[in-house]
Coordinates of C-alpha atoms and ligand atoms in Angstrom, one line a residue:
Chain L
M29 CA -18.1 48.6 78.3
T30 CA -15.7 51.2 77.0
Q31 CA -15.3 52.6 73.6
K32 CA -12.3 51.1 71.8
Q33 CA -9.5 53.5 71.0
P34 CA -8.0 53.6 67.5
P35 CA -4.5 52.1 67.3
Y36 CA -3.3 55.2 65.7
K37 CA -4.5 58.7 66.2
A38 CA -5.2 60.4 62.9
D39 CA -4.9 64.0 64.1
K40 CA -2.2 66.1 62.6
D41 CA -0.1 66.8 65.7
N42 CA 0.6 63.2 66.1
Q43 CA 1.7 62.6 62.7
D44 CA 5.4 62.8 63.0
E45 CA 5.2 60.3 65.8
R46 CA 3.4 57.7 63.7
A47 CA 4.1 58.2 60.1
I48 CA 1.0 56.9 58.4
P49 CA 0.7 58.2 54.8
Y50 CA -3.1 58.4 55.1
T51 CA -5.5 60.6 56.8
L52 CA -9.0 59.4 57.5
G53 CA -12.0 61.7 57.1
N54 CA -14.0 62.9 60.0
L55 CA -16.6 60.1 60.1
E56 CA -18.8 60.9 62.9
A57 CA -18.9 58.2 65.5
G58 CA -22.3 57.5 67.1
E59 CA -23.1 56.6 70.6
P60 CA -20.7 54.2 72.1
C61 CA -22.4 50.8 72.5
C62 CA -22.8 50.7 76.2
I63 CA -26.4 49.5 76.2
P64 CA -26.5 46.2 74.3
K65 CA -29.5 46.1 72.0
A66 CA -29.9 43.3 69.6
H67 CA -29.8 44.4 65.9
L68 CA -29.8 40.9 64.6
Q69 CA -31.0 37.9 66.6
V70 CA -29.7 34.6 65.3
Q71 CA -31.4 31.5 66.7
N72 CA -30.5 27.9 66.0
L73 CA -29.0 28.8 62.7
S74 CA -27.5 26.0 60.6
V75 CA -26.1 26.1 57.1
S76 CA -25.6 23.1 54.9
Y77 CA -24.2 22.5 51.4
N78 CA -25.5 19.5 49.4
N79 CA -27.2 18.3 52.6
I80 CA -23.9 18.3 54.4
T81 CA -24.1 20.5 57.5
V82 CA -21.2 22.8 57.9
L83 CA -22.5 25.1 60.6
D84 CA -24.9 23.9 63.2
D85 CA -27.2 25.4 65.8
V86 CA -25.7 28.9 66.2
S87 CA -27.5 31.3 68.4
L88 CA -26.3 34.8 69.3
D89 CA -27.3 38.4 69.3
I90 CA -25.5 41.0 67.3
H91 CA -25.6 44.2 69.2
K92 CA -26.4 47.5 67.6
G93 CA -23.5 49.8 67.0
C94 CA -21.0 47.3 68.2
I95 CA -18.2 45.5 66.5
T96 CA -18.5 41.7 66.7
A97 CA -15.5 39.6 65.7
L98 CA -15.9 36.1 64.5
I99 CA -12.8 34.0 65.1
G100 CA -12.0 30.3 64.6
P101 CA -10.0 28.0 62.4
S102 CA -10.4 27.7 58.6
G103 CA -13.4 25.9 57.4
C104 CA -15.5 26.2 60.5
G105 CA -18.2 28.2 58.7
K106 CA -17.6 31.8 59.4
T107 CA -18.0 32.9 55.8
S108 CA -21.1 30.8 55.6
F109 CA -22.5 32.4 58.7
L110 CA -21.9 35.9 57.2
S111 CA -23.5 35.0 53.9
A112 CA -26.6 33.7 55.6
L113 CA -27.1 37.1 57.2
N114 CA -27.4 39.0 53.9
K115 CA -28.8 36.0 52.0
L116 CA -25.8 35.7 49.7
T117 CA -26.2 32.0 50.3
D118 CA -29.0 32.2 47.8
L119 CA -26.4 32.4 45.1
T120 CA -25.2 28.9 45.9
A121 CA -27.8 26.5 44.7
S122 CA -26.7 23.7 47.0
A123 CA -26.8 25.9 50.2
E124 CA -29.6 25.5 52.7
V125 CA -30.1 27.7 55.7
K126 CA -32.3 26.7 58.7
G127 CA -33.2 28.3 62.0
S128 CA -34.1 32.0 62.3
I129 CA -32.4 35.4 61.9
L130 CA -34.6 38.2 63.3
F131 CA -34.0 41.6 61.8
D132 CA -36.5 44.2 62.7
T133 CA -39.7 42.3 62.6
Q134 CA -38.7 39.9 59.8
N135 CA -37.3 36.5 59.9
L136 CA -34.6 36.5 57.2
V137 CA -34.6 32.7 56.9
S138 CA -38.3 31.9 56.5
D139 CA -40.1 35.1 55.5
K140 CA -40.3 36.4 52.0
I141 CA -37.7 39.1 51.9
D142 CA -36.9 41.7 49.3
V143 CA -33.2 40.8 49.1
M144 CA -32.2 43.9 47.1
A145 CA -33.6 46.1 49.9
L146 CA -32.1 43.8 52.6
R147 CA -28.6 43.9 51.0
R148 CA -28.8 47.7 50.9
R149 CA -29.3 47.6 54.7
I150 CA -26.7 44.9 55.3
G151 CA -23.6 45.7 53.3
M152 CA -20.7 43.3 52.8
I153 CA -16.9 43.6 52.3
F154 CA -15.0 40.7 51.0
Q155 CA -11.5 39.3 51.7
Q156 CA -10.2 40.2 48.2
P157 CA -10.9 43.8 47.4
N158 CA -13.4 43.6 44.5
P159 CA -13.8 47.1 42.9
F160 CA -15.7 46.9 39.6
P161 CA -13.7 47.4 36.4
L162 CA -15.1 50.9 36.2
S163 CA -13.9 54.3 37.1
I164 CA -13.4 55.2 40.7
W165 CA -16.4 57.5 40.5
R166 CA -18.7 55.0 38.8
N167 CA -17.9 52.3 41.4
L168 CA -19.9 54.4 43.8
D169 CA -22.2 56.0 41.4
L170 CA -23.6 52.7 39.9
P171 CA -25.0 51.3 43.2
L172 CA -26.5 54.7 44.0
R173 CA -28.2 54.8 40.6
E174 CA -29.4 51.3 41.0
H175 CA -31.0 52.2 44.2
G176 CA -33.0 55.0 42.6
F177 CA -30.9 58.1 43.4
R178 CA -31.8 60.1 40.3
N179 CA -30.5 63.5 41.3
K180 CA -26.9 63.9 40.2
S181 CA -25.9 66.5 42.8
V182 CA -27.3 64.3 45.6
R183 CA -25.2 61.4 44.3
R184 CA -22.1 63.7 44.0
K185 CA -22.5 64.8 47.7
K186 CA -22.9 61.2 48.9
I187 CA -19.9 59.9 46.9
E188 CA -17.7 62.7 48.1
K189 CA -18.7 62.2 51.7
S190 CA -18.2 58.5 51.5
L191 CA -14.8 58.8 50.0
Q192 CA -13.8 61.3 52.7
D193 CA -15.1 58.9 55.3
V194 CA -12.7 56.2 54.2
G195 CA -9.9 58.7 53.8
L196 CA -9.6 58.2 50.1
W197 CA -10.9 61.6 48.9
D198 CA -7.5 63.4 48.9
E199 CA -5.8 60.5 47.2
V200 CA -8.3 60.1 44.4
K201 CA -10.0 63.4 43.9
D202 CA -7.9 64.3 40.9
R203 CA -8.3 60.9 39.2
L204 CA -12.0 60.0 39.8
Q205 CA -12.4 59.0 36.2
D206 CA -9.4 56.6 36.2
S207 CA -10.0 52.9 36.6
A208 CA -10.5 51.6 40.1
L209 CA -8.3 48.7 39.3
A210 CA -5.3 50.9 39.1
L211 CA -5.5 51.7 42.8
S212 CA -3.3 49.9 45.4
G213 CA -4.8 46.9 47.3
G214 CA -5.4 49.0 50.4
Q215 CA -7.0 51.8 48.4
Q216 CA -9.1 49.3 46.6
Q217 CA -10.3 47.8 49.9
R218 CA -11.2 51.3 51.2
L219 CA -13.0 52.0 48.0
C220 CA -15.0 48.9 48.5
I221 CA -15.8 50.0 52.0
A222 CA -16.8 53.5 50.6
R223 CA -19.0 51.7 48.1
A224 CA -20.8 49.9 50.8
L225 CA -21.1 53.0 53.0
V226 CA -22.4 55.1 50.3
L227 CA -25.7 53.2 50.5
E228 CA -25.9 54.0 54.2
P229 CA -26.3 50.5 55.4
E230 CA -27.1 49.7 59.1
I231 CA -25.0 46.6 59.3
L232 CA -21.6 45.8 57.7
L233 CA -20.4 42.3 57.2
M234 CA -16.7 42.1 56.7
D235 CA -15.0 38.8 55.7
E236 CA -11.3 39.1 56.6
P237 CA -11.1 42.6 55.2
C238 CA -7.4 43.0 56.0
S239 CA -6.0 39.7 55.2
A240 CA -5.1 40.5 51.6
L241 CA -3.4 43.8 52.6
D242 CA 0.0 44.9 53.5
P243 CA 0.5 45.8 57.2
I244 CA 0.2 49.6 56.7
S245 CA -3.0 49.4 54.6
S246 CA -4.3 46.8 57.0
C247 CA -3.7 49.2 59.9
V248 CA -5.5 52.0 58.1
V249 CA -8.5 49.8 57.3
E250 CA -8.5 48.6 60.9
E251 CA -8.6 52.2 62.2
L252 CA -11.4 52.8 59.7
I253 CA -13.4 49.9 61.1
L254 CA -13.0 51.2 64.6
R255 CA -14.4 54.5 63.5
L256 CA -17.5 52.8 62.2
Q257 CA -18.3 51.7 65.7
G258 CA -21.4 53.3 67.1
K259 CA -22.7 54.4 63.7
Y260 CA -22.8 51.0 62.1
T261 CA -23.2 47.5 63.4
V262 CA -20.1 45.6 62.3
I263 CA -19.5 41.9 62.1
I264 CA -16.0 41.1 61.2
V265 CA -14.3 37.7 60.5
T266 CA -10.6 37.8 61.3
H267 CA -7.8 35.3 61.7
N268 CA -5.8 37.9 63.4
L269 CA -6.6 37.5 67.1
A270 CA -4.7 40.6 68.1
Q271 CA -6.8 42.5 65.7
A272 CA -10.0 41.1 67.1
R273 CA -8.9 42.0 70.5
R274 CA -8.0 45.6 69.5
I275 CA -11.2 46.4 67.7
A276 CA -14.1 44.2 68.8
N277 CA -16.6 44.8 71.5
Y278 CA -17.9 41.2 71.2
A279 CA -16.3 38.1 70.0
A280 CA -17.7 34.8 68.9
F281 CA -15.5 31.7 68.7
F282 CA -16.4 29.0 66.2
W283 CA -14.8 25.6 66.2
M284 CA -15.3 22.3 64.3
K285 CA -16.7 19.4 66.1
E286 CA -16.9 16.2 64.0
R287 CA -16.5 18.3 60.9
V288 CA -19.4 20.5 61.8
G289 CA -18.9 24.1 62.7
K290 CA -20.3 25.1 66.1
L291 CA -20.4 28.3 68.1
I292 CA -18.3 27.5 71.2
E293 CA -18.3 30.8 73.0
F294 CA -19.8 34.2 72.6
G295 CA -19.4 37.2 74.8
Q296 CA -17.7 40.5 75.4
C297 CA -14.4 40.5 73.7
Q298 CA -12.4 41.2 76.8
H299 CA -14.0 38.4 78.7
L300 CA -13.6 35.9 75.9
F301 CA -9.9 36.7 75.6
E302 CA -9.0 37.1 79.3
T303 CA -11.3 34.7 81.1
P304 CA -12.6 32.3 78.5
K305 CA -15.2 29.9 79.9
D306 CA -14.6 27.1 77.5
D307 CA -11.4 25.0 77.4
L308 CA -11.4 25.0 73.6
T309 CA -11.5 28.8 73.6
A310 CA -8.6 29.0 76.0
A311 CA -6.6 26.6 74.0
Y312 CA -7.2 28.3 70.7
I313 CA -6.4 31.7 72.1
S314 CA -3.2 30.7 73.8
G315 CA -2.3 28.3 71.0
A316 CA -2.6 31.0 68.4
K317 CA -0.7 33.3 70.7
G318 CA 2.2 30.9 70.4
Chain Q
M148 CA 20.5 20.8 22.5
A149 CA 17.0 19.4 22.7
D150 CA 15.8 22.9 23.3
Q151 CA 17.5 24.1 20.2
I152 CA 16.0 21.3 18.0
F153 CA 12.6 22.0 19.5
K154 CA 12.9 25.7 18.8
A155 CA 14.0 25.0 15.2
V156 CA 11.0 22.8 14.6
I157 CA 8.6 25.3 16.0
L158 CA 10.2 28.0 13.9
A159 CA 9.9 25.8 10.8
C160 CA 6.2 25.2 11.5
T161 CA 5.6 28.9 11.9
A162 CA 7.5 29.8 8.8
F163 CA 5.6 27.1 6.8
I164 CA 2.2 28.3 7.9
G165 CA 3.2 31.9 7.3
L166 CA 4.4 31.1 3.8
V167 CA 1.3 29.1 2.8
F168 CA -0.8 32.0 4.0
L169 CA 1.3 34.5 2.2
W170 CA 1.2 32.5 -1.0
I171 CA -2.6 32.3 -1.0
L172 CA -2.9 35.9 -0.2
G173 CA -0.2 36.8 -2.8
E174 CA -1.9 34.8 -5.5
V175 CA -5.2 36.5 -4.9
V176 CA -3.7 39.9 -4.7
V177 CA -1.4 39.5 -7.8
K178 CA -4.1 38.1 -10.0
G179 CA -6.9 40.2 -8.7
I180 CA -5.5 43.7 -8.3
S181 CA -5.1 44.4 -12.0
H182 CA -8.8 43.8 -12.5
L183 CA -9.9 45.6 -9.4
S184 CA -11.0 49.1 -10.1
F185 CA -13.5 51.7 -9.2
S186 CA -15.9 50.7 -11.9
F187 CA -15.5 47.0 -11.0
L188 CA -17.0 47.8 -7.6
F189 CA -19.8 50.0 -8.9
D190 CA -20.9 48.4 -12.2
A191 CA -23.4 45.6 -12.7
P192 CA -21.9 42.3 -14.1
V193 CA -22.1 41.8 -17.8
N194 CA -22.0 38.5 -19.7
S195 CA -22.2 36.3 -16.6
G196 CA -19.6 38.3 -14.9
R197 CA -16.9 38.1 -17.5
A198 CA -17.1 41.8 -17.9
G199 CA -18.6 44.6 -15.9
G200 CA -18.5 44.7 -12.1
I201 CA -19.9 43.3 -8.9
A202 CA -22.1 46.1 -7.5
P203 CA -25.3 44.1 -7.0
I204 CA -23.3 41.2 -5.5
L205 CA -21.6 43.5 -3.1
V206 CA -24.9 45.0 -2.0
S207 CA -26.6 41.6 -1.6
T208 CA -23.7 40.4 0.5
L209 CA -23.9 43.4 2.7
M210 CA -27.7 42.9 3.1
I211 CA -27.3 39.2 3.9
I212 CA -24.6 40.0 6.6
I213 CA -26.8 42.7 8.1
V214 CA -29.7 40.3 8.5
A215 CA -27.4 37.5 9.9
V216 CA -25.7 39.8 12.4
S217 CA -28.7 41.7 13.6
V218 CA -30.5 38.5 14.3
S219 CA -27.7 36.5 15.8
V220 CA -26.1 39.1 18.1
P221 CA -29.1 39.8 20.3
L222 CA -30.4 36.2 20.3
G223 CA -26.9 34.9 20.9
L224 CA -26.1 37.2 23.7
G225 CA -29.5 36.3 25.3
V226 CA -28.8 32.6 25.2
A227 CA -25.2 33.1 26.4
V228 CA -26.4 35.1 29.4
W229 CA -29.0 32.5 30.2
L230 CA -26.4 29.7 30.0
S231 CA -23.8 31.4 32.1
E232 CA -25.8 33.4 34.6
F233 CA -29.2 31.7 35.0
T234 CA -28.5 28.0 34.9
K235 CA -27.4 25.9 37.8
Q236 CA -24.5 23.6 37.5
G237 CA -25.6 20.2 36.2
Q238 CA -29.0 21.4 35.2
K239 CA -30.2 18.9 32.5
F240 CA -31.8 21.4 30.1
A241 CA -28.7 23.6 30.1
T242 CA -26.3 20.7 29.6
S243 CA -28.3 19.4 26.7
T244 CA -28.5 22.9 25.2
R245 CA -24.7 23.2 25.3
L246 CA -24.3 19.7 23.8
T247 CA -26.7 20.6 21.0
L248 CA -24.9 23.8 20.3
D249 CA -21.6 22.1 20.1
V250 CA -23.0 19.5 17.7
L251 CA -24.6 22.2 15.6
A252 CA -21.4 24.1 15.4
G253 CA -19.8 21.2 13.7
I254 CA -22.4 20.5 11.1
P255 CA -21.4 21.2 7.4
S256 CA -22.8 24.4 6.0
I257 CA -24.6 22.6 3.2
V258 CA -26.8 21.0 5.7
Y259 CA -27.8 24.5 7.0
G260 CA -28.5 25.4 3.4
L261 CA -30.9 22.5 3.0
F262 CA -32.5 23.3 6.3
G263 CA -32.8 27.0 5.4
N264 CA -34.3 26.1 2.1
A265 CA -36.9 23.8 3.7
F266 CA -37.7 26.0 6.6
F267 CA -37.3 29.6 5.6
C268 CA -37.8 29.4 1.8
I269 CA -40.6 26.9 1.6
Y270 CA -42.2 26.5 5.1
L271 CA -42.2 30.1 6.0
G272 CA -42.8 31.1 2.4
L273 CA -39.9 33.6 2.2
G274 CA -38.7 32.1 -1.0
F275 CA -35.2 32.5 -2.4
S276 CA -34.4 35.8 -0.7
I277 CA -31.8 37.8 1.1
L278 CA -33.9 37.4 4.2
S279 CA -33.9 33.6 3.9
G280 CA -30.1 33.6 3.3
G281 CA -29.4 35.9 6.2
L282 CA -31.6 33.9 8.6
T283 CA -29.9 30.7 7.5
L284 CA -26.5 32.2 8.1
A285 CA -27.7 33.4 11.5
C286 CA -28.6 29.8 12.4
M287 CA -25.2 28.8 11.2
I288 CA -23.1 31.3 13.2
L289 CA -25.3 31.2 16.4
P290 CA -23.8 28.1 18.0
I291 CA -20.2 29.3 17.8
F292 CA -21.2 32.8 18.8
I293 CA -23.2 31.7 21.8
R294 CA -20.5 29.3 23.1
T295 CA -17.8 31.9 22.7
C296 CA -19.8 34.5 24.6
E297 CA -20.7 32.1 27.3
M298 CA -17.1 31.2 27.8
G299 CA -16.3 34.9 28.0
L300 CA -19.0 35.5 30.6
R301 CA -17.8 32.6 32.6
T302 CA -14.3 33.9 32.8
V303 CA -15.5 37.2 34.2
N304 CA -14.2 37.6 37.8
D305 CA -16.8 36.0 40.1
S306 CA -16.1 38.5 42.8
W307 CA -17.7 41.2 40.7
R308 CA -20.9 39.2 40.5
K309 CA -21.0 38.7 44.2
G310 CA -20.0 42.3 44.9
A311 CA -22.8 43.6 42.8
L312 CA -25.4 41.4 44.4
A313 CA -24.1 42.2 47.9
L314 CA -24.7 45.8 47.1
G315 CA -28.3 45.1 46.5
M316 CA -28.0 45.5 42.7
T317 CA -30.3 43.4 40.5
R318 CA -28.9 40.6 38.4
T319 CA -29.9 42.6 35.3
A320 CA -27.9 45.5 36.4
A321 CA -24.9 43.4 37.2
I322 CA -25.1 41.7 33.8
W323 CA -25.7 44.9 31.9
H324 CA -23.2 47.2 33.6
I325 CA -20.5 44.9 34.6
L326 CA -20.5 41.3 33.3
L327 CA -21.3 41.9 29.6
P328 CA -19.0 44.8 29.2
S329 CA -16.2 42.8 30.9
A330 CA -16.8 40.0 28.4
T331 CA -16.4 42.3 25.4
P332 CA -13.2 40.7 24.1
A333 CA -14.9 37.3 23.9
I334 CA -18.0 38.8 22.4
I335 CA -15.9 40.5 19.7
A336 CA -14.0 37.3 19.1
G337 CA -17.3 35.4 18.6
L338 CA -18.7 38.1 16.3
V339 CA -15.5 38.1 14.2
L340 CA -15.6 34.4 13.8
G341 CA -19.2 34.4 12.9
I342 CA -18.9 37.2 10.4
G343 CA -15.9 35.6 8.8
R344 CA -17.8 32.3 8.4
A345 CA -20.9 34.1 7.1
T346 CA -19.1 36.3 4.6
A347 CA -17.2 33.3 3.1
E348 CA -20.2 31.1 2.9
T349 CA -21.3 29.5 -0.4
A350 CA -23.1 26.3 0.2
A351 CA -25.7 27.6 2.7
L352 CA -26.5 30.5 0.4
I353 CA -27.0 28.8 -3.0
F354 CA -30.1 27.1 -1.6
T355 CA -31.5 30.1 0.3
S356 CA -30.6 33.5 -1.2
G357 CA -30.1 32.1 -4.6
Y358 CA -27.7 33.3 -7.4
V359 CA -29.6 36.0 -9.2
D360 CA -27.0 38.7 -10.0
R361 CA -29.4 41.6 -10.3
M362 CA -29.4 44.5 -7.9
P363 CA -31.7 43.6 -5.0
E364 CA -34.6 46.0 -4.3
S365 CA -35.6 44.6 -0.9
F366 CA -34.7 41.9 1.6
M367 CA -37.3 39.7 -0.1
D368 CA -35.4 39.7 -3.4
S369 CA -33.0 37.0 -4.3
G370 CA -29.4 38.1 -4.3
R371 CA -26.0 36.6 -5.0
A372 CA -23.3 36.7 -2.4
L373 CA -19.6 37.3 -3.2
A374 CA -18.6 33.8 -2.4
V375 CA -21.3 32.4 -4.6
H376 CA -20.1 34.7 -7.4
I377 CA -16.5 33.4 -7.0
Y378 CA -17.7 29.9 -7.1
D379 CA -19.8 30.5 -10.2
L380 CA -17.1 32.4 -12.1
S381 CA -14.4 29.8 -11.5
M382 CA -16.6 26.8 -12.0
N383 CA -19.2 27.7 -14.6
V384 CA -17.9 30.7 -16.5
T385 CA -15.0 30.2 -18.9
G386 CA -12.8 33.3 -19.0
G387 CA -14.1 34.6 -15.7
D388 CA -10.8 33.9 -13.8
H389 CA -9.7 37.5 -13.5
A390 CA -13.1 38.6 -12.3
A391 CA -13.0 35.7 -9.8
Y392 CA -9.7 36.8 -8.4
A393 CA -10.8 40.4 -8.2
T394 CA -13.9 39.4 -6.4
A395 CA -11.9 37.2 -4.0
L396 CA -9.7 40.2 -3.2
T397 CA -12.8 42.3 -2.6
L398 CA -14.1 39.5 -0.3
I399 CA -10.9 39.5 1.7
I400 CA -10.8 43.3 2.1
L401 CA -14.5 43.2 3.1
I402 CA -13.8 40.6 5.8
V403 CA -11.0 42.6 7.2
F404 CA -13.2 45.7 7.1
F405 CA -16.0 43.9 8.9
N406 CA -13.7 42.7 11.6
I407 CA -12.5 46.2 12.3
M408 CA -16.0 47.4 12.3
A409 CA -17.2 44.7 14.7
Q410 CA -14.4 45.4 17.1
F411 CA -15.0 49.2 16.9
M412 CA -18.8 48.9 17.5
M413 CA -18.6 46.4 20.3
D414 CA -15.9 48.6 22.0
Q415 CA -18.1 51.6 21.6
W416 CA -21.2 49.8 22.9
L417 CA -19.8 47.7 25.7
G418 CA -16.1 48.1 26.1
R419 CA -16.3 51.8 26.8
K420 CA -18.1 51.1 30.0
V421 CA -15.3 49.2 31.6
L422 CA -11.8 50.2 32.3
S423 CA -9.2 47.6 32.8
S424 CA -6.6 49.3 35.0
Ligands
ATP686 N1 -20.3 26.8 47.9 C1 -20.0 25.8 48.7 N2 -20.3 24.5 48.3 C2 -20.0 23.5 49.1 N3 -19.4 23.5 50.3 C3 -19.0 24.8 50.7 C4 -19.3 25.9 49.9 N4 -18.8 27.0 50.6 C5 -18.2 26.5 51.7 N5 -18.4 25.2 51.8 C6 -17.9 24.3 52.9 O1 -18.4 24.8 54.1 C7 -17.4 24.8 55.1 C8 -17.3 26.1 55.8 O2 -16.8 27.1 54.8 P1 -16.6 28.6 55.1 O3 -16.1 29.2 53.9 O4 -17.9 29.1 55.7 O5 -15.5 28.5 56.3 P2 -14.7 29.7 56.9 O6 -14.8 29.6 58.3 O7 -15.1 31.0 56.3 O8 -13.2 29.4 56.5 P3 -12.0 30.3 56.1 O9 -11.5 30.8 57.4 O10 -11.0 29.5 55.4 O11 -12.5 31.4 55.2 C9 -16.1 24.3 54.5 O12 -16.0 22.9 54.8 C10 -16.4 24.4 53.0 O13 -15.7 23.4 52.3
MG687 MG1 -14.0 32.5 55.0

């Protein structure tokens, strides 16, 4: 499998050709994910709310260092799937998760898990950018402090690096003490990504990270996600099939059968889009293509 | 046409309310200001308040408010956080707590006075004291304060809650650093409401902190509050009208002052932490 190429090259020579008003930092990409190695093993996962099953019997491996896209119609349980992975389903009293999710040696569903430590290793980005109503600086500083980074200069280095990684440093370095809510939507979303990255997670869950953004910001975030490939394991929900095709190494297609979400097909992105095995997948892909 | 009539009616209502308010305020100011002086604020009352000043009464009032606020703010915030952050929807205990608080908020203050007298003065043996009065007022303002703060916390953007937890922050950290500071306006509103009620209270205090008009020496002394003094002057003391109006004016100024203080302190303590755009 080949490393995906960014839709836009960020190097300076090319800039006149594709006028993007952003430059991304030099986030180091890791190994391309040629050798599939399971980072998360999901087996027979089902999620229910108030005893009504919304996602049933999902089994798949999330490969380390790869970008896995989750696609499917609204309401088929993609967000529920993501929330089960970092145990955010715990917040919903009526939610119940069954099956198993193997991460390292632990089963996230049945074992007793230190959720705070887990969520540090599995970060999450939401559809709506949700920077805290604090200064840009404190948005990143607060999580670091909460995770026990006492040394101020260590925190400063991490914050600066993280803001550079998402290409925000040059835009905000003179206004770090201003409110994060004053940033544009795209900047806010990149700040949220920086906030997740500053904790150096292994896995990033992204729930439609571009759908609330304008096309240019969306493009920048997309490129950013591509650059995470190799270094982080990324699971991204997207309604934009073209985007999934551009950035993902693997794709999972969810569909509702009798009001219950099911995993219909999972495989390498190219295979799923070009030679889908299931008729439903083929229909969805071509249908959505128009 | 209908629009214009509607607009005229609304304007008339506003003007009417404004006038009534101005009239009350004007009456107090006009009748009180001539009697209000430096020595009125710093002298002890003489001859049941017909002459002299209100110094001990001012001090008692301040002490009562201090007790009431310092007890009700931490307790109230605690309960509000519990109600909004730690209860599940439809949980019986939480629902009944809310209902109880709403009922308590509507109970006339004289009932609180009787309760305070029975519980703090007699049962706990605190007697007629500033402490008893302050605690009784705390009981009285807690229901409104709690419910206002709870509403404030509930309206805080839920995505911040999720975002904080998704970053592996503890609930305590999320509440302390993000949710409570974001709810500052509501907390201030609750506090202002509470202080206003407490400062203007008469019925609940007659039975608990008493009406001794000597300078209090400790929180265990009995002390007369401003509102009680006004009541006494206008009802029981012939020729005390001017002093009553001057005291009323002092009371109004004090309430305005407290509100500004409450706003300032909450802003310093919580609001400074958050930046809204
Ligand atoms: N907190 C909840 N309580 C009850 N039902 C819920 C809850 N959250 C989600 N559901 C239900 O679970 C189903 C799956 O929802 P989910 O949000 O996971 O879908 P989704 O695939 O992410 O949809 P979308 O593409 O619109 O975001 C839906 O039918 C939804 O109504
Ligand atoms: Mg969703």
